[in-house]
Amino acid sequence: MLLTGCQGGGAAAGTPTSVAPTSASVSAPAASSSSPAPSSTTTTIAARVVVLDPGHNGGNARNPSVINKPVPAGRGQTKPCNTTGTATNAGYSEHAFTWDVTQRVGAKLSAKGIRVVYTRDDDNGVGPCVNERAAIGNRAGAAAVVSIHADGSDSAGAHGFHVAYSNPPLNAAQGQPSISLAQTLRDSLRSGGFAVSNYLGGNGLAPRNDLAGLNLSERPAALIECGNMRDATEAALMSTADGRQRYANAIAAGVLTYLS
Ligand code: ZN
């Protein structure tokens, strides 16, 4: 209802086919070593796992039978496996934008020693489904799960970013940890010079009960709608590498602040 945009009322989504290769190695450090790693490192930022979830995928539009399949979305709902996402009026796609921004965020986090797990490993595949994207974050034991999207509203003048989190929370991680993650990302984007949405949420935050990736998360999770791809100014920013780096810098800074 209040949602126009990139997700067709759904959430971040995906298919079961392309799990980032790193996710398989995330579950457990080798347990057999006779010389255990210093336990103090487990509390540092560098020891943490962050899951980055670039919305949609480049192959989704060519595979409607895959992405339209209903999957569990939490709270007894089902949603399509994944959606195609939106695009600028000039045709720059949301999936390409989210992929590029996510890679830039991941590079900055990796440089700090954080183990970054992506929910997809390229921009040419299908999905993964929304429920699988959530499962990737859960299996990874992520300290934070950040989904990255951009909106597509045709309402005149609609612009700005917002950060969604699950509400009411379905588990402890969806409570204060997720709210704090969302607030921290909101503050960082605002500090980076981005305006909060003037048409969705309030003060840059949107509590949601209908986004599968958030509903199904057992880890602190937030979903960023970076801006409105139909707004000329924001579309211009999103369509340049410099603009995408600005988004990435703000998002990475927010994640680092949240983990510190
Ligand atoms: Zn989207």
Short mmCIF file of C-alpha atoms and ligand atoms in Angstrom, two decimals:
data_model
loop_
_atom_site.label_atom_id
_atom_site.label_comp_id
_atom_site.label_asym_id
_atom_site.label_seq_id
_atom_site.Cartn_x
_atom_site.Cartn_y
_atom_site.Cartn_z
CA MET A 1 0.00 0.00 0.00
CA LEU A 2 2.46 2.58 0.99
CA LEU A 3 4.96 0.81 -1.12
CA THR A 4 5.57 1.80 -4.63
CA GLY A 5 8.87 0.89 -5.79
CA CYS A 6 11.38 -1.64 -6.53
CA GLN A 7 9.94 -4.61 -4.76
CA GLY A 8 6.41 -4.85 -6.01
CA GLY A 9 5.28 -4.90 -2.42
CA GLY A 10 7.79 -7.65 -1.77
CA ALA A 11 11.18 -7.61 -0.21
CA ALA A 12 14.65 -8.31 -1.21
CA ALA A 13 14.53 -11.51 -3.11
CA GLY A 14 16.45 -14.11 -4.96
CA THR A 15 16.69 -17.61 -6.42
CA PRO A 16 18.28 -20.70 -5.06
CA THR A 17 20.84 -20.93 -7.80
CA SER A 18 23.60 -18.50 -7.00
CA VAL A 19 24.91 -18.51 -3.51
CA ALA A 20 28.07 -16.58 -3.08
CA PRO A 21 30.88 -19.09 -2.87
CA THR A 22 32.13 -17.62 0.36
CA SER A 23 28.91 -18.47 2.15
CA ALA A 24 29.71 -22.13 2.23
CA SER A 25 32.83 -21.52 4.25
CA VAL A 26 31.23 -19.27 6.76
CA SER A 27 29.67 -21.73 9.13
CA ALA A 28 32.50 -22.90 11.33
CA PRO A 29 36.12 -22.17 11.85
CA ALA A 30 38.21 -25.33 11.90
CA ALA A 31 37.73 -26.73 15.35
CA SER A 32 40.56 -29.17 15.52
CA SER A 33 43.56 -26.90 15.88
CA SER A 34 45.70 -27.58 18.92
CA SER A 35 46.70 -23.95 19.04
CA PRO A 36 43.48 -22.01 19.28
CA ALA A 37 43.24 -18.53 17.91
CA PRO A 38 43.23 -15.81 20.52
CA SER A 39 39.68 -15.54 21.74
CA SER A 40 39.90 -11.79 22.09
CA THR A 41 39.77 -11.37 18.32
CA THR A 42 36.20 -12.60 18.26
CA THR A 43 35.02 -9.29 19.62
CA THR A 44 36.85 -7.11 17.12
CA ILE A 45 35.32 -5.70 13.99
CA ALA A 46 37.77 -7.68 11.89
CA ALA A 47 36.43 -10.97 13.22
CA ARG A 48 32.86 -10.22 12.15
CA VAL A 49 30.84 -11.45 9.20
CA VAL A 50 28.72 -8.98 7.27
CA VAL A 51 26.23 -10.17 4.67
CA LEU A 52 25.56 -7.76 1.82
CA ASP A 53 22.45 -8.37 -0.24
CA PRO A 54 22.26 -6.57 -3.59
CA GLY A 55 18.61 -6.45 -4.61
CA HIS A 56 17.29 -8.39 -7.64
CA ASN A 57 19.56 -9.86 -10.35
CA GLY A 58 20.35 -9.30 -14.00
CA GLY A 59 18.81 -12.55 -15.18
CA ASN A 60 15.52 -12.19 -13.36
CA ALA A 61 13.60 -10.57 -16.21
CA ARG A 62 14.45 -13.45 -18.53
CA ASN A 63 13.25 -16.05 -16.06
CA PRO A 64 9.72 -15.15 -14.95
CA SER A 65 8.80 -18.75 -14.15
CA VAL A 66 11.63 -18.92 -11.64
CA ILE A 67 11.22 -15.55 -9.98
CA ASN A 68 7.42 -15.62 -9.83
CA LYS A 69 7.33 -18.85 -7.85
CA PRO A 70 5.85 -18.17 -4.38
CA VAL A 71 8.17 -18.63 -1.44
CA PRO A 72 7.69 -18.19 2.30
CA ALA A 73 7.96 -14.55 3.28
CA GLY A 74 7.35 -14.71 7.03
CA ARG A 75 4.27 -13.91 9.11
CA GLY A 76 2.38 -16.57 7.15
CA GLN A 77 2.80 -14.69 3.90
CA THR A 78 4.21 -15.81 0.60
CA LYS A 79 5.96 -13.60 -1.94
CA PRO A 80 7.36 -14.11 -5.40
CA CYS A 81 10.82 -15.65 -5.26
CA ASN A 82 12.30 -12.44 -6.61
CA THR A 83 11.41 -9.44 -8.73
CA THR A 84 13.06 -7.58 -11.57
CA GLY A 85 13.46 -4.28 -9.74
CA THR A 86 13.14 -0.85 -11.21
CA ALA A 87 15.29 1.39 -13.43
CA THR A 88 16.00 5.00 -14.21
CA ASN A 89 14.03 6.61 -17.02
CA ALA A 90 17.16 6.24 -19.14
CA GLY A 91 17.21 2.50 -18.49
CA TYR A 92 19.93 2.09 -15.87
CA SER A 93 18.70 -0.87 -13.88
CA GLU A 94 18.30 -1.23 -10.17
CA HIS A 95 20.00 -4.64 -10.20
CA ALA A 96 23.11 -3.13 -11.80
CA PHE A 97 23.07 -0.27 -9.32
CA THR A 98 22.68 -2.51 -6.27
CA TRP A 99 25.35 -4.90 -7.52
CA ASP A 100 27.87 -2.12 -8.06
CA VAL A 101 27.18 -0.32 -4.78
CA THR A 102 27.34 -3.59 -2.88
CA GLN A 103 30.72 -4.44 -4.35
CA ARG A 104 31.99 -1.02 -3.36
CA VAL A 105 30.68 -1.42 0.19
CA GLY A 106 32.18 -4.88 0.40
CA ALA A 107 35.58 -3.64 -0.71
CA LYS A 108 35.64 -1.07 2.06
CA LEU A 109 34.57 -3.58 4.70
CA SER A 110 37.01 -6.22 3.48
CA ALA A 111 39.79 -3.67 3.77
CA LYS A 112 39.00 -3.54 7.49
CA GLY A 113 39.32 -7.30 7.77
CA ILE A 114 35.61 -7.99 7.88
CA ARG A 115 34.50 -11.19 6.20
CA VAL A 116 31.95 -10.16 3.62
CA VAL A 117 29.41 -12.64 2.26
CA TYR A 118 27.28 -11.67 -0.73
CA THR A 119 23.87 -13.14 -1.48
CA ARG A 120 24.73 -13.33 -5.17
CA ASP A 121 28.07 -13.58 -6.91
CA ASP A 122 27.41 -11.73 -10.13
CA ASP A 123 24.81 -9.57 -11.88
CA ASN A 124 23.89 -12.06 -14.58
CA GLY A 125 22.11 -14.78 -12.65
CA VAL A 126 18.61 -15.41 -11.33
CA GLY A 127 17.60 -14.70 -7.75
CA PRO A 128 18.33 -16.05 -5.24
CA CYS A 129 14.81 -16.08 -3.77
CA VAL A 130 14.05 -13.72 -0.91
CA ASN A 131 13.84 -16.53 1.62
CA GLU A 132 17.19 -17.92 0.50
CA ARG A 133 18.78 -14.50 0.83
CA ALA A 134 17.63 -14.38 4.43
CA ALA A 135 18.92 -17.91 4.98
CA ILE A 136 22.35 -16.90 3.74
CA GLY A 137 22.55 -14.25 6.45
CA ASN A 138 21.33 -16.67 9.08
CA ARG A 139 23.76 -19.43 8.10
CA ALA A 140 26.63 -16.96 8.08
CA GLY A 141 25.88 -15.87 11.63
CA ALA A 142 26.12 -12.35 10.28
CA ALA A 143 26.79 -9.50 12.68
CA ALA A 144 24.79 -7.40 10.25
CA VAL A 145 22.78 -8.07 7.10
CA VAL A 146 22.34 -5.11 4.77
CA SER A 147 20.09 -5.30 1.72
CA ILE A 148 20.62 -2.60 -0.86
CA HIS A 149 17.89 -1.41 -3.22
CA ALA A 150 16.67 1.69 -5.02
CA ASP A 151 13.08 2.71 -5.47
CA GLY A 152 11.04 3.61 -8.52
CA SER A 153 8.23 6.00 -7.68
CA ASP A 154 6.56 8.08 -10.34
CA SER A 155 5.04 10.47 -7.82
CA ALA A 156 6.10 13.99 -8.71
CA GLY A 157 8.94 15.21 -6.54
CA ALA A 158 9.36 11.91 -4.67
CA HIS A 159 12.97 11.52 -3.64
CA GLY A 160 15.30 10.53 -0.84
CA PHE A 161 16.44 7.37 0.91
CA HIS A 162 14.91 5.33 3.70
CA VAL A 163 16.02 2.31 5.71
CA ALA A 164 13.50 -0.45 6.49
CA TYR A 165 13.56 -2.87 9.40
CA SER A 166 11.21 -5.63 10.54
CA ASN A 167 8.35 -4.47 12.75
CA PRO A 168 6.86 -5.89 14.89
CA PRO A 169 9.99 -7.96 15.52
CA LEU A 170 9.67 -11.74 15.22
CA ASN A 171 12.81 -12.55 17.21
CA ALA A 172 15.36 -10.79 19.38
CA ALA A 173 17.65 -9.88 16.49
CA GLN A 174 14.79 -8.05 14.77
CA GLY A 175 14.28 -5.91 17.85
CA GLN A 176 16.77 -3.38 19.09
CA PRO A 177 19.76 -4.75 17.12
CA SER A 178 17.97 -4.26 13.81
CA ILE A 179 16.51 -0.92 14.82
CA SER A 180 19.96 0.24 15.83
CA LEU A 181 21.44 -0.97 12.55
CA ALA A 182 18.75 0.88 10.59
CA GLN A 183 19.21 4.06 12.60
CA THR A 184 22.98 3.93 12.24
CA LEU A 185 22.75 3.47 8.49
CA ARG A 186 20.22 6.32 8.31
CA ASP A 187 22.51 8.61 10.26
CA SER A 188 25.49 7.72 8.10
CA LEU A 189 23.64 8.32 4.84
CA ARG A 190 22.42 11.64 6.15
CA SER A 191 25.94 12.57 7.19
CA GLY A 192 27.03 11.63 3.68
CA GLY A 193 24.78 14.33 2.30
CA PHE A 194 21.81 12.21 1.28
CA ALA A 195 18.29 13.46 1.96
CA VAL A 196 15.78 11.29 3.78
CA SER A 197 12.73 10.19 1.82
CA ASN A 198 9.94 12.70 1.47
CA TYR A 199 7.40 10.04 0.46
CA LEU A 200 8.09 6.80 2.35
CA GLY A 201 8.69 6.06 6.00
CA GLY A 202 9.45 8.81 8.48
CA ASN A 203 12.71 10.54 9.19
CA GLY A 204 14.53 8.08 6.93
CA LEU A 205 13.22 4.96 8.68
CA ALA A 206 10.46 2.55 7.69
CA PRO A 207 9.22 -0.18 10.04
CA ARG A 208 7.80 -2.96 7.84
CA ASN A 209 5.98 -6.23 8.33
CA ASP A 210 5.90 -7.35 4.70
CA LEU A 211 9.51 -7.70 3.59
CA ALA A 212 10.56 -11.33 3.44
CA GLY A 213 14.26 -10.76 3.82
CA LEU A 214 13.66 -8.86 7.04
CA ASN A 215 10.87 -11.10 8.36
CA LEU A 216 12.97 -14.22 7.95
CA SER A 217 16.19 -12.83 9.33
CA GLU A 218 17.55 -14.19 12.59
CA ARG A 219 20.38 -11.67 12.48
CA PRO A 220 20.35 -7.85 12.75
CA ALA A 221 19.06 -6.78 9.35
CA ALA A 222 18.09 -3.63 7.49
CA LEU A 223 17.09 -2.80 3.93
CA ILE A 224 18.20 0.45 2.34
CA GLU A 225 16.24 2.09 -0.45
CA CYS A 226 18.99 4.42 -1.59
CA GLY A 227 16.73 6.82 -3.43
CA ASN A 228 14.22 7.13 -6.22
CA MET A 229 15.54 6.09 -9.62
CA ARG A 230 12.71 8.05 -11.27
CA ASP A 231 13.89 11.29 -9.73
CA ALA A 232 16.15 13.08 -12.20
CA THR A 233 18.69 14.26 -9.64
CA GLU A 234 18.98 10.93 -7.86
CA ALA A 235 19.02 9.01 -11.14
CA ALA A 236 21.93 11.11 -12.29
CA LEU A 237 23.81 10.37 -9.09
CA MET A 238 23.09 6.65 -9.20
CA SER A 239 24.14 6.42 -12.82
CA THR A 240 27.70 7.55 -12.18
CA ALA A 241 30.53 5.64 -10.54
CA ASP A 242 31.29 8.63 -8.35
CA GLY A 243 27.71 8.73 -7.14
CA ARG A 244 27.66 5.04 -6.37
CA GLN A 245 30.91 5.41 -4.46
CA ARG A 246 29.28 8.13 -2.36
CA TYR A 247 26.46 5.78 -1.45
CA ALA A 248 28.95 3.02 -0.71
CA ASN A 249 31.12 5.22 1.47
CA ALA A 250 28.12 6.19 3.59
CA ILE A 251 26.78 2.66 3.87
CA ALA A 252 30.18 1.18 4.75
CA ALA A 253 30.73 3.88 7.35
CA GLY A 254 27.35 3.07 8.87
CA VAL A 255 28.15 -0.63 9.07
CA LEU A 256 31.51 0.08 10.68
CA THR A 257 29.91 2.39 13.23
CA TYR A 258 27.29 -0.24 14.02
CA LEU A 259 29.95 -2.91 14.56
CA SER A 260 32.19 -0.73 16.70
ZN ZN B 1 14.60 -3.36 -5.13
#
